[in-house]
Short mmCIF file of C-alpha atoms in Angstrom, two decimals:
data_model
loop_
_atom_site.label_atom_id
_atom_site.label_comp_id
_atom_site.label_asym_id
_atom_site.label_seq_id
_atom_site.Cartn_x
_atom_site.Cartn_y
_atom_site.Cartn_z
CA ALA J 1 233.85 211.83 207.76
CA LEU J 2 236.49 210.59 210.20
CA ALA J 3 233.90 209.01 212.50
CA LEU J 4 232.27 207.31 209.54
CA GLY J 5 235.64 206.01 208.36
CA HIS J 6 236.47 204.66 211.81
CA SER J 7 233.09 202.95 212.05
CA PHE J 8 233.98 200.78 209.05
CA ILE J 9 237.22 199.47 210.59
CA LYS J 10 237.00 195.74 211.19
CA ALA J 11 240.25 195.13 213.03
CA ASP J 12 241.10 191.87 214.77
CA SER J 13 243.69 193.52 217.00
CA PRO J 14 244.69 196.97 218.23
CA ALA J 15 247.68 196.83 215.86
CA GLU J 16 245.37 196.34 212.87
CA GLY J 17 243.14 199.11 214.22
CA PHE J 18 246.15 201.39 214.50
CA LEU J 19 247.18 200.76 210.89
CA ALA J 20 243.65 201.23 209.58
CA GLY J 21 243.27 204.42 211.62
CA CYS J 22 246.59 205.71 210.29
CA GLY J 23 245.34 205.13 206.76
CA ILE J 24 242.14 207.05 207.40
CA GLY J 25 244.02 209.87 209.13
CA PHE J 26 246.68 210.14 206.45
CA VAL J 27 244.18 210.40 203.59
CA SER J 28 241.85 212.85 205.31
CA TYR J 29 244.62 215.09 206.64
CA ALA J 30 246.46 215.00 203.30
CA VAL J 31 243.32 216.24 201.55
CA PHE J 32 242.84 218.97 204.16
CA ASN J 33 246.48 220.09 204.09
CA GLY J 34 246.60 220.07 200.31
CA THR J 35 243.56 222.31 200.25
CA GLU J 36 245.04 224.65 202.84
CA LEU J 37 248.33 224.85 200.92
CA ALA J 38 246.43 225.78 197.76
CA ILE J 39 244.20 228.38 199.45
CA ARG J 40 246.47 229.93 202.08
CA SER J 41 249.91 229.77 200.47
CA SER J 42 250.41 233.52 200.86
CA GLY J 43 249.02 236.41 202.85
CA SER J 44 249.19 237.37 206.49
CA ASN J 45 248.81 233.80 207.81
CA PRO J 46 250.38 231.43 205.25
CA TRP J 47 249.99 227.66 205.51
CA THR J 48 253.54 226.43 205.04
CA LEU J 49 254.81 223.04 203.96
CA LYS J 50 256.29 222.60 207.45
CA THR J 51 252.93 223.30 209.06
CA ALA J 52 251.22 220.90 206.67
CA GLY J 53 253.79 218.17 207.42
CA ILE J 54 253.41 218.52 211.18
CA ASP J 55 249.62 218.53 210.90
CA LEU J 56 249.71 215.47 208.62
CA MET J 57 251.84 213.54 211.12
CA TRP J 58 249.55 214.57 213.97
CA GLY J 59 246.40 213.54 212.12
CA THR J 60 247.87 210.22 211.04
CA LEU J 61 249.03 209.26 214.53
CA ALA J 62 245.94 210.58 216.32
CA ASN J 63 243.63 208.60 214.05
CA GLY J 64 245.85 205.55 214.47
CA ALA J 65 245.49 205.83 218.24
CA VAL J 66 241.70 206.10 217.90
CA GLY J 67 241.64 203.03 215.64
CA ALA J 68 243.70 201.02 218.13
CA LEU J 69 241.52 202.12 221.03
CA MET J 70 238.33 201.25 219.15
CA ALA J 71 239.67 197.78 218.28
CA TYR J 72 240.69 197.20 221.90
CA LEU J 73 237.35 198.32 223.29
CA PHE J 74 235.44 196.25 220.73
CA ALA J 75 237.43 193.15 221.68
CA LYS J 76 236.99 193.81 225.40
CA ASN J 77 233.25 194.44 225.04
CA ASN J 78 232.77 191.21 223.06
CA ASN J 79 235.02 189.09 225.32
CA ILE J 80 237.58 188.47 222.57
CA ASP J 81 241.02 187.38 223.78
CA LEU J 82 243.69 189.62 222.20
CA ARG J 83 246.68 187.44 223.10
#
């Protein structure tokens, strides 16, 4: 689902790619972490709110980086000046 989401990004700059990627990452990781909090809230290996928050930040920023990289590579491959 993440790859499909990133394939629909039409960013004119790496900054736009970063923001679009952050949006994709935030939504997908929020859904995942919400599910984990509901399923594994107790037991021997609980999914805590702290763990969910750290994972949500990681997923948001990692997907933002991928979005920026994809926008940069697209521009470079198509000889688009990013200045």
